[in-house]
mmCIF file of C-alpha atoms in Angstrom:
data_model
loop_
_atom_site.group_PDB
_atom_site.id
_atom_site.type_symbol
_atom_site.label_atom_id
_atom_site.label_comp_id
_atom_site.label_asym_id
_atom_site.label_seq_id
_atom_site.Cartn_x
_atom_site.Cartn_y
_atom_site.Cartn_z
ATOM 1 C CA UNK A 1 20.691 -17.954 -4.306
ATOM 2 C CA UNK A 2 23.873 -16.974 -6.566
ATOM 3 C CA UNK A 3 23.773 -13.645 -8.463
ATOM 4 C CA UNK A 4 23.731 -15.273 -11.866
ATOM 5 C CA UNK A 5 20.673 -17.710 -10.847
ATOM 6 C CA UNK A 6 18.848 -14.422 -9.463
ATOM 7 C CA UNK A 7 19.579 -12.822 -12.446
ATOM 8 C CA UNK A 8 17.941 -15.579 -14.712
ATOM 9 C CA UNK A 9 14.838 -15.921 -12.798
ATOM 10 C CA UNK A 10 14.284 -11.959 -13.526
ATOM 11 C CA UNK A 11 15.272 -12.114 -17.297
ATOM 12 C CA UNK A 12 12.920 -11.434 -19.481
ATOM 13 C CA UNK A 13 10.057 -10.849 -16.609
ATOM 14 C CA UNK A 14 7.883 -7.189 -17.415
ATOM 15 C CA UNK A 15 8.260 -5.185 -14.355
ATOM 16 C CA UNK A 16 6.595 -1.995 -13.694
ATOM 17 C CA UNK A 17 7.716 0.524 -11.638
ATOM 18 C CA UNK A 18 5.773 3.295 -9.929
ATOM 19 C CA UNK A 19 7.643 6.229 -8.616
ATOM 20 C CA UNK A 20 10.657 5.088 -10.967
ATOM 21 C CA UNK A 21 11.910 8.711 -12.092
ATOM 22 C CA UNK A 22 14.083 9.332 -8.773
ATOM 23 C CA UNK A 23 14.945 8.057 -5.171
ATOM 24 C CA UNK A 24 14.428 3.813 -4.288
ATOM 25 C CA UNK A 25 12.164 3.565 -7.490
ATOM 26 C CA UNK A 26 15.036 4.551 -9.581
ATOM 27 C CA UNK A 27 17.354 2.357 -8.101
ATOM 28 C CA UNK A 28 14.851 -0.422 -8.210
ATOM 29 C CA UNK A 29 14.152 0.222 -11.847
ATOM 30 C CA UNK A 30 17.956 0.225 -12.745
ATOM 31 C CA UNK A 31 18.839 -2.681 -10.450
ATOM 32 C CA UNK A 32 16.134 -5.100 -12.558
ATOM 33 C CA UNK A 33 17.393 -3.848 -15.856
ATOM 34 C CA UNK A 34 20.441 -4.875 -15.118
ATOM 35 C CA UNK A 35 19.445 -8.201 -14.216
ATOM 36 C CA UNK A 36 17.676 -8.619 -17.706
ATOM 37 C CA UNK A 37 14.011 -7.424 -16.976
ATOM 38 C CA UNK A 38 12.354 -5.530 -19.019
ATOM 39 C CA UNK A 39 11.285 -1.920 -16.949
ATOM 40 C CA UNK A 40 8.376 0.100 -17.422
ATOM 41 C CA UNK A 41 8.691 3.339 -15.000
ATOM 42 C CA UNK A 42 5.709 5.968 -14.309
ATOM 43 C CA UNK A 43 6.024 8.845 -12.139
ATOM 44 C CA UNK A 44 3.871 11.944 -11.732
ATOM 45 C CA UNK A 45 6.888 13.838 -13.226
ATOM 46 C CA UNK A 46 6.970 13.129 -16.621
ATOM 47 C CA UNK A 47 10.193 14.885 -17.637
ATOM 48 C CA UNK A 48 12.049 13.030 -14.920
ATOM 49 C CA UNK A 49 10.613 10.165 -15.994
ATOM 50 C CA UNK A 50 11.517 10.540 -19.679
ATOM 51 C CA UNK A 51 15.085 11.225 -18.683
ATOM 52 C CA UNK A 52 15.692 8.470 -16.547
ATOM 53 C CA UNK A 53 14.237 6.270 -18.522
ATOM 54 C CA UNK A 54 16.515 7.019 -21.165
ATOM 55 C CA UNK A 55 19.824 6.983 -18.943
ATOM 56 C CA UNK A 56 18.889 3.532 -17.297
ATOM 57 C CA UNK A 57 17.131 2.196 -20.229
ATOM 58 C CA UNK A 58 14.014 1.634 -19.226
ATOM 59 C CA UNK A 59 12.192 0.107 -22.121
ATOM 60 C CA UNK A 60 8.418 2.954 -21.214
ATOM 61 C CA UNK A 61 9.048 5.741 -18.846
ATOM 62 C CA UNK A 62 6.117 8.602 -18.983
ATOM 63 C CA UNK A 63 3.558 9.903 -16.651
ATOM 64 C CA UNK A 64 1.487 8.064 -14.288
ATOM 65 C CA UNK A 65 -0.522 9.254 -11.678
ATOM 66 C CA UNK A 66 -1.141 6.561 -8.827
ATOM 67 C CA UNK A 67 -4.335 8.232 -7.973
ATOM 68 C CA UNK A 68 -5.869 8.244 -11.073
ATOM 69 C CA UNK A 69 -7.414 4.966 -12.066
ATOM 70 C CA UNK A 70 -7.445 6.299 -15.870
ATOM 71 C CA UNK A 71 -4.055 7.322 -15.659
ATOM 72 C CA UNK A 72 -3.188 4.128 -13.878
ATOM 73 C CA UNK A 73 -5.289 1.522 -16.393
ATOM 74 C CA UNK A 74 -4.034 3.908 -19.669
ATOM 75 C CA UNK A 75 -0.437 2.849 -18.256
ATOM 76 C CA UNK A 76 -0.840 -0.639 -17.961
ATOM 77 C CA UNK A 77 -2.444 -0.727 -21.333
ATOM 78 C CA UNK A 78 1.050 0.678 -22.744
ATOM 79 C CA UNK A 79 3.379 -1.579 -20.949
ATOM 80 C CA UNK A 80 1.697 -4.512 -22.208
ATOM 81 C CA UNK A 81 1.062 -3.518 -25.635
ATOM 82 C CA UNK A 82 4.878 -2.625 -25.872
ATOM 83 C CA UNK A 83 6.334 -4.964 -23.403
ATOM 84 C CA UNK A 84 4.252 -7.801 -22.973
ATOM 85 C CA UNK A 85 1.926 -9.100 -20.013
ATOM 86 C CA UNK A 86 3.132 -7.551 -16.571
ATOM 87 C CA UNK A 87 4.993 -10.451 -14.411
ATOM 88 C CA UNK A 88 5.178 -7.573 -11.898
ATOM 89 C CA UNK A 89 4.168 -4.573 -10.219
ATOM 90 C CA UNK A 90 6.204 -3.037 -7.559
ATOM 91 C CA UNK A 91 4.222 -0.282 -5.876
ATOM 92 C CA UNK A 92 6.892 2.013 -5.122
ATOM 93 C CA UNK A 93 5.132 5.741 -5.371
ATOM 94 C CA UNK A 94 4.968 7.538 -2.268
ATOM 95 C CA UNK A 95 5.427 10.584 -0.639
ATOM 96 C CA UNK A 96 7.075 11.713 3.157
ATOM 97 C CA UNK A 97 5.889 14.887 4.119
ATOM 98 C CA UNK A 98 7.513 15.409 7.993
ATOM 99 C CA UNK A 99 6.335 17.583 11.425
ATOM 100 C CA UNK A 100 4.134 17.760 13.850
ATOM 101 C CA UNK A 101 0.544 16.504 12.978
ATOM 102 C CA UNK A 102 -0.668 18.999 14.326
ATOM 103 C CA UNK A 103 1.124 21.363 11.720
ATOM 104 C CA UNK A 104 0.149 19.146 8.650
ATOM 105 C CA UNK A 105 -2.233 20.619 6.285
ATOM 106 C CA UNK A 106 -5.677 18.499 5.559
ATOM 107 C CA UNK A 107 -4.125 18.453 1.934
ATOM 108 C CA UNK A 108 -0.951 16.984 2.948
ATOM 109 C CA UNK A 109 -2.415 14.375 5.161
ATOM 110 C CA UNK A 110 -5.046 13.479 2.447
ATOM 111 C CA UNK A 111 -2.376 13.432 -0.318
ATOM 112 C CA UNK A 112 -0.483 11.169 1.738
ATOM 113 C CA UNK A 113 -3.300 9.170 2.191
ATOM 114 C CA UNK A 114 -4.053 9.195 -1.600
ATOM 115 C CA UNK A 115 -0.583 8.133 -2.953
ATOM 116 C CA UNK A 116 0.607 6.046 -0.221
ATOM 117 C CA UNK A 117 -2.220 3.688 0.318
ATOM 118 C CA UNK A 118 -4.956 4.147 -2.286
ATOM 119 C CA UNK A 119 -2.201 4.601 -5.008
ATOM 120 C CA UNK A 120 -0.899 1.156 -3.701
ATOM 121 C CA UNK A 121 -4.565 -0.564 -3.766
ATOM 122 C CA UNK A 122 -5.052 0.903 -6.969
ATOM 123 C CA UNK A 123 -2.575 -0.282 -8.637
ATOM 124 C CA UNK A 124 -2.819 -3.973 -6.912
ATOM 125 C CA UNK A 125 -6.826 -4.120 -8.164
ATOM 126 C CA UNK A 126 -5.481 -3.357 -11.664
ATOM 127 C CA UNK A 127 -2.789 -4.777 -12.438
ATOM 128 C CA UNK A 128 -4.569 -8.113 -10.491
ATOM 129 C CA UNK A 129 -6.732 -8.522 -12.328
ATOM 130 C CA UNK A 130 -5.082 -8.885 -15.794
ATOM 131 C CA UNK A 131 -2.643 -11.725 -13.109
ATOM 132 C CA UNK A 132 -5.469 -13.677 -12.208
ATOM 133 C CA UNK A 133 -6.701 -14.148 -15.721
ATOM 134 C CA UNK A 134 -3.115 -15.741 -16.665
ATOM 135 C CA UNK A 135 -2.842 -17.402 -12.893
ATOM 136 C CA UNK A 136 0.582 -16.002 -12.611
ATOM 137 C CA UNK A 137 2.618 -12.346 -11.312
ATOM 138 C CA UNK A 138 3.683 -10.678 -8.460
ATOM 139 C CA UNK A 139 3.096 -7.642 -7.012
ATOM 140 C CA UNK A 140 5.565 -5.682 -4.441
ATOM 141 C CA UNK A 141 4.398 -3.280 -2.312
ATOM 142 C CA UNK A 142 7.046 -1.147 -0.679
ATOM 143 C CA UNK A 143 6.119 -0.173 3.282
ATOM 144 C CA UNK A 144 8.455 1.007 5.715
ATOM 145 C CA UNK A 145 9.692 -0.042 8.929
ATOM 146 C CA UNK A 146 7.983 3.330 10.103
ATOM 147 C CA UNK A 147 4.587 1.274 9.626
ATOM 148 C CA UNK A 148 5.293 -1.070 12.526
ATOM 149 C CA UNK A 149 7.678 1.108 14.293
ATOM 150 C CA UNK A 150 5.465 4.728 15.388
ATOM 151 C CA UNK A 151 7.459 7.624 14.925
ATOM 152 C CA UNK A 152 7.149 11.291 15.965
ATOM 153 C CA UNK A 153 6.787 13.636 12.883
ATOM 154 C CA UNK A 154 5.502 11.193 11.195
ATOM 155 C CA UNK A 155 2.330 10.450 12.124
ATOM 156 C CA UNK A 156 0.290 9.960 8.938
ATOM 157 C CA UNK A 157 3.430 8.418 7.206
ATOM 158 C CA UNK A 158 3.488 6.014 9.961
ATOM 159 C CA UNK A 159 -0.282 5.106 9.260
ATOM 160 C CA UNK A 160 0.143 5.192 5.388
ATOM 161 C CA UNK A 161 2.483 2.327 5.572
ATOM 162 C CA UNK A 162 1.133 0.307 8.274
ATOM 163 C CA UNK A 163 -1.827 -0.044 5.851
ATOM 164 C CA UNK A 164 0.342 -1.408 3.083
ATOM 165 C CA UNK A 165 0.972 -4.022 5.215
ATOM 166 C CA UNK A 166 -2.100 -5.071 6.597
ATOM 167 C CA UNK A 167 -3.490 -4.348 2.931
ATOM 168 C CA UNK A 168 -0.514 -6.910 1.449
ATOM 169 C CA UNK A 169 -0.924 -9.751 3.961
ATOM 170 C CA UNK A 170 -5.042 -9.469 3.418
ATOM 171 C CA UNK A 171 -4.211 -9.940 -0.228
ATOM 172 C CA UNK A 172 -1.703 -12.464 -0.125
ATOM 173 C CA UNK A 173 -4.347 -14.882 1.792
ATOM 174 C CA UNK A 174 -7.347 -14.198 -0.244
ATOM 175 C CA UNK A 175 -5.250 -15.356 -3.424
ATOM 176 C CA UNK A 176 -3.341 -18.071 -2.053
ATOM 177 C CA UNK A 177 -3.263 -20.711 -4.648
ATOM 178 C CA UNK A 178 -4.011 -18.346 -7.642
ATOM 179 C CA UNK A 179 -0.883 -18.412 -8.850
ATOM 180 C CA UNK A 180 -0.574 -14.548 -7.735
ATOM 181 C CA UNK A 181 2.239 -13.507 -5.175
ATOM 182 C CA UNK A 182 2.401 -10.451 -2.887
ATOM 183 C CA UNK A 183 5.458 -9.055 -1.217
ATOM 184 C CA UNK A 184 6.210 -6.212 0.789
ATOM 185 C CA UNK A 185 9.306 -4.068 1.555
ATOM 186 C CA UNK A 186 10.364 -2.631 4.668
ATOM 187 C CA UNK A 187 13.100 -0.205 4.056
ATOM 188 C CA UNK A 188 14.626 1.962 7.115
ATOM 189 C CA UNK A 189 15.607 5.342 7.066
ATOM 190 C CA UNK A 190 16.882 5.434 3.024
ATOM 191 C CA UNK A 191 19.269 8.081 1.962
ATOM 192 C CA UNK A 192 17.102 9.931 -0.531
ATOM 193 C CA UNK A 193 15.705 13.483 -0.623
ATOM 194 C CA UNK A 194 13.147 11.673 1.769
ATOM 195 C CA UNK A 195 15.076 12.318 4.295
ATOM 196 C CA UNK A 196 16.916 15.496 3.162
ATOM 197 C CA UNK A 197 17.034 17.964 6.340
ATOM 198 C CA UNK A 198 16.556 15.269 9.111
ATOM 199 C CA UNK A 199 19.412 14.115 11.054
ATOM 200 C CA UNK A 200 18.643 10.000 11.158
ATOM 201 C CA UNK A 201 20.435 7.756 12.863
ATOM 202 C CA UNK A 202 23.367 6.334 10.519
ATOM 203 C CA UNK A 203 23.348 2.869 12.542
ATOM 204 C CA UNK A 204 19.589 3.089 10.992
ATOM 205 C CA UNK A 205 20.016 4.143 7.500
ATOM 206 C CA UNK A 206 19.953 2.775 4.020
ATOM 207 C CA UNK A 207 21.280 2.760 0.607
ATOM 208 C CA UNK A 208 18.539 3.028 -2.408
ATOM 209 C CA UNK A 209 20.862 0.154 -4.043
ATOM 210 C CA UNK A 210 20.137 -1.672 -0.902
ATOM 211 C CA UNK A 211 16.747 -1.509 -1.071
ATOM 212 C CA UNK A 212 16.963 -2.517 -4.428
ATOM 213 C CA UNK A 213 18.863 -5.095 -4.271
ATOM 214 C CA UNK A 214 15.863 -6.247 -1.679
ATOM 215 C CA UNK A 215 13.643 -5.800 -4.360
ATOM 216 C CA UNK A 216 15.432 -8.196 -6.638
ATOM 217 C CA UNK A 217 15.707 -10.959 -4.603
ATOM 218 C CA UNK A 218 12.135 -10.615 -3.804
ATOM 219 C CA UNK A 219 11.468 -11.170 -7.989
ATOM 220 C CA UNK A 220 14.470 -13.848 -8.072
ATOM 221 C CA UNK A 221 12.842 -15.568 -4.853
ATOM 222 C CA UNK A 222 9.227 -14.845 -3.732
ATOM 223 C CA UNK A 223 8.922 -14.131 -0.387
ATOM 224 C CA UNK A 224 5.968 -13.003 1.972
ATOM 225 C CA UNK A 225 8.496 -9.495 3.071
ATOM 226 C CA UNK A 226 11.956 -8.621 3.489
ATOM 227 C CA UNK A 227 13.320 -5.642 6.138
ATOM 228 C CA UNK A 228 16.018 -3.498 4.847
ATOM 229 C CA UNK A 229 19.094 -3.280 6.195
ATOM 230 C CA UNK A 230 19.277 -6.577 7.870
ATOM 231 C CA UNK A 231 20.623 -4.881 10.757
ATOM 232 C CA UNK A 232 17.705 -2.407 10.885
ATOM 233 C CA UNK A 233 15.598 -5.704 10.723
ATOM 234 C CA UNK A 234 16.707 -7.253 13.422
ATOM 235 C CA UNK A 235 16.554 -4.526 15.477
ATOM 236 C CA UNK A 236 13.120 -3.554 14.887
ATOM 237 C CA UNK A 237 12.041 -7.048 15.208
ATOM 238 C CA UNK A 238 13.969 -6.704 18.928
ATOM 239 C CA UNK A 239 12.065 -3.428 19.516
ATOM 240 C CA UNK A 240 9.056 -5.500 19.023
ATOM 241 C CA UNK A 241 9.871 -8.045 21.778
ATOM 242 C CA UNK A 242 11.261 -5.574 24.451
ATOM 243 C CA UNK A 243 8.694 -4.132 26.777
ATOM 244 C CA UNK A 244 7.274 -0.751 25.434
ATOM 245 C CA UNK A 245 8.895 1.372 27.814
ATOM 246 C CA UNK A 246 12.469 0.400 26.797
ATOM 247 C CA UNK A 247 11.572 0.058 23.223
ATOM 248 C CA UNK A 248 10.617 3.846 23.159
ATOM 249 C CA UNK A 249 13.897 4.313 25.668
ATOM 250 C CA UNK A 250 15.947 3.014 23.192
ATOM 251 C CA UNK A 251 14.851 4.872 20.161
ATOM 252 C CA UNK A 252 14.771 8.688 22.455
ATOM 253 C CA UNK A 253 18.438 7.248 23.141
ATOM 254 C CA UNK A 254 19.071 7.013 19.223
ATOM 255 C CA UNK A 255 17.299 10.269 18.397
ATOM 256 C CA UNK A 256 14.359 8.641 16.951
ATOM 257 C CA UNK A 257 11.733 10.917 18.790
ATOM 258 C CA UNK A 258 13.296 14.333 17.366
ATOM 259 C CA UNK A 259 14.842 12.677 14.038
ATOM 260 C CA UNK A 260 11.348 14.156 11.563
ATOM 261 C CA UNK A 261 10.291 16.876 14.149
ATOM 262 C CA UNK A 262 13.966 18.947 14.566
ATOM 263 C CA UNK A 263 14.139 19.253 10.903
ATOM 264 C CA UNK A 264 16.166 21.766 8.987
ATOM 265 C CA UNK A 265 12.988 23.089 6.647
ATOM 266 C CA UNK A 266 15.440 24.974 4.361
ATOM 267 C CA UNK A 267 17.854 21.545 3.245
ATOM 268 C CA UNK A 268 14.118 20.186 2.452
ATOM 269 C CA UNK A 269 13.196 22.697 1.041
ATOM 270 C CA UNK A 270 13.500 21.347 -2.673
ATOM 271 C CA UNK A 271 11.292 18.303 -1.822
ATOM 272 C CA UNK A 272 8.572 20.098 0.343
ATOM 273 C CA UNK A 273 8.261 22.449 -2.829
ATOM 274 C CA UNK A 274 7.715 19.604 -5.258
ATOM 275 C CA UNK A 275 5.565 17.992 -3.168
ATOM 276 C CA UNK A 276 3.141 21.477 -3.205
ATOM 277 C CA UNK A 277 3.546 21.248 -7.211
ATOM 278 C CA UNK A 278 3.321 18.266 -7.818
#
């Protein structure tokens, strides 16, 4: 599909985005305005949210709270009484505290829990339902490669997204033929504070704009998931072919098993600290 067909299949659409005020969602958020949609961002940082709104152009940026199912229906309610009916809802809210598990707090590992899988099945039953009525939208659900690919210091991470997935495809068979589509996203390692103080693989990682780009197509041209980079794809799909023992050979050979557990705690410092405030 050209870029100028892409970009008229997303004109006009209403897209939310969750988690829009920084990292992938802000590059997702910016990457649809510019193809003509019309972008409501919430993040749990309303400031951030107000100013990036403003500086990309997003037509509602304010709180939202992915936990909340007031906050969460109260948001909704805005975009479509300013925008219009939401054509789509990309669940892109999440958070990637890394270590040992055996180090993680029962807050973290609940608050992981909470924002990265009932945040996205929150959003999905909400934003659903108002689809089904009008037998049309599409929601995107951003995973990870982490979710079929286990990785050391990431354990609940690793579990978080793994649900996303097995929550997408369950969804994406129990409305087939309402007129409803589900996606998900599989990014790799993404350059964003995410990863700030790890040392990952550069053969592995990713651009935001390339997982936003991802995201675009995905509106432009429905499709069941998409892996991001390509590269990273393919070799996780090979990883997932190979016997086990040289699949977990390879990655100790690229660092994988050390890459979120040898982690400079003072470079992450900033994002650990926002996740305790936030």
């Amino acid at each position: 599909m050209s870029g100028i067909s892409g970009a008229k299949s997303t004109a006009g659409k209403v897209v939310v985005v969750t988690g829009g005020a920084r990292g992938i969602g802000r590059a997702v958020a910016r990457e649809l305005i510019g193809a003509g949609a019309v972008v409501a961002i919430g993040d749990i940082d309303a400031s951030t949210a107000a100013s990036t709104g403003a500086e990309i152009g997003a037509t509602v940026a304010r709180h939202l709270d992915v936990t909340d199912s007031a906050s969460f229906a109260s948001f909704l309610a805005e975009v479509e009484k300013t925008c219009g009916p939401v054509d789509v809802l990309v669940n892109n809210a999440g958070i990637m505290p890394v270590g040992r598990f055996t180090e993680e707090s029962d807050e973290i590992t609940r608050r992981i829990l909470d924002i990265n899988v009932y945040g996205v099945m929150l959003g999905t039953k909400l934003a659903l339902a108002r689809m089904l009525v009008r037998g049309s939208g599409h929601i995107v659900n951003m995973a990870s490669m982490a979710g079929e690919n286990p990785t050391p210091g990431m354990a609940t991470y690793c579990a978080s997204k793994q649900a996303v997935l097995s929550f997408t495809e369950t969804m994406r068979l129990e409305h087939r033929g309402t007129g409803v589509r589900f996606s998900t996203v599989l990014p790799t390692f993404t350059r964003t504070e995410m990863i700030a103080g790890t040392r990952a693989p550069r053969a592995l990682l990713a651009e935001p704009a390339d997982v936003a780009a991802a995201v675009a197509g995905l509106i432009a041209r429905p499709r069941r998931r998409v892996s991001v980079t390509r590269t990273a794809g393919v070799l996780a799909a090979f990883n997932t072919l190979t016997p086990r023992p040289l699949g977990e050979f390879m990655a100790r050979r690229l660092g994988v098993h050390r890459t979120f557990i040898d982690v400079d705690r003072d470079a992450r410092r900033a994002y650990d600290d926002r996740l305790a405030t936030d």
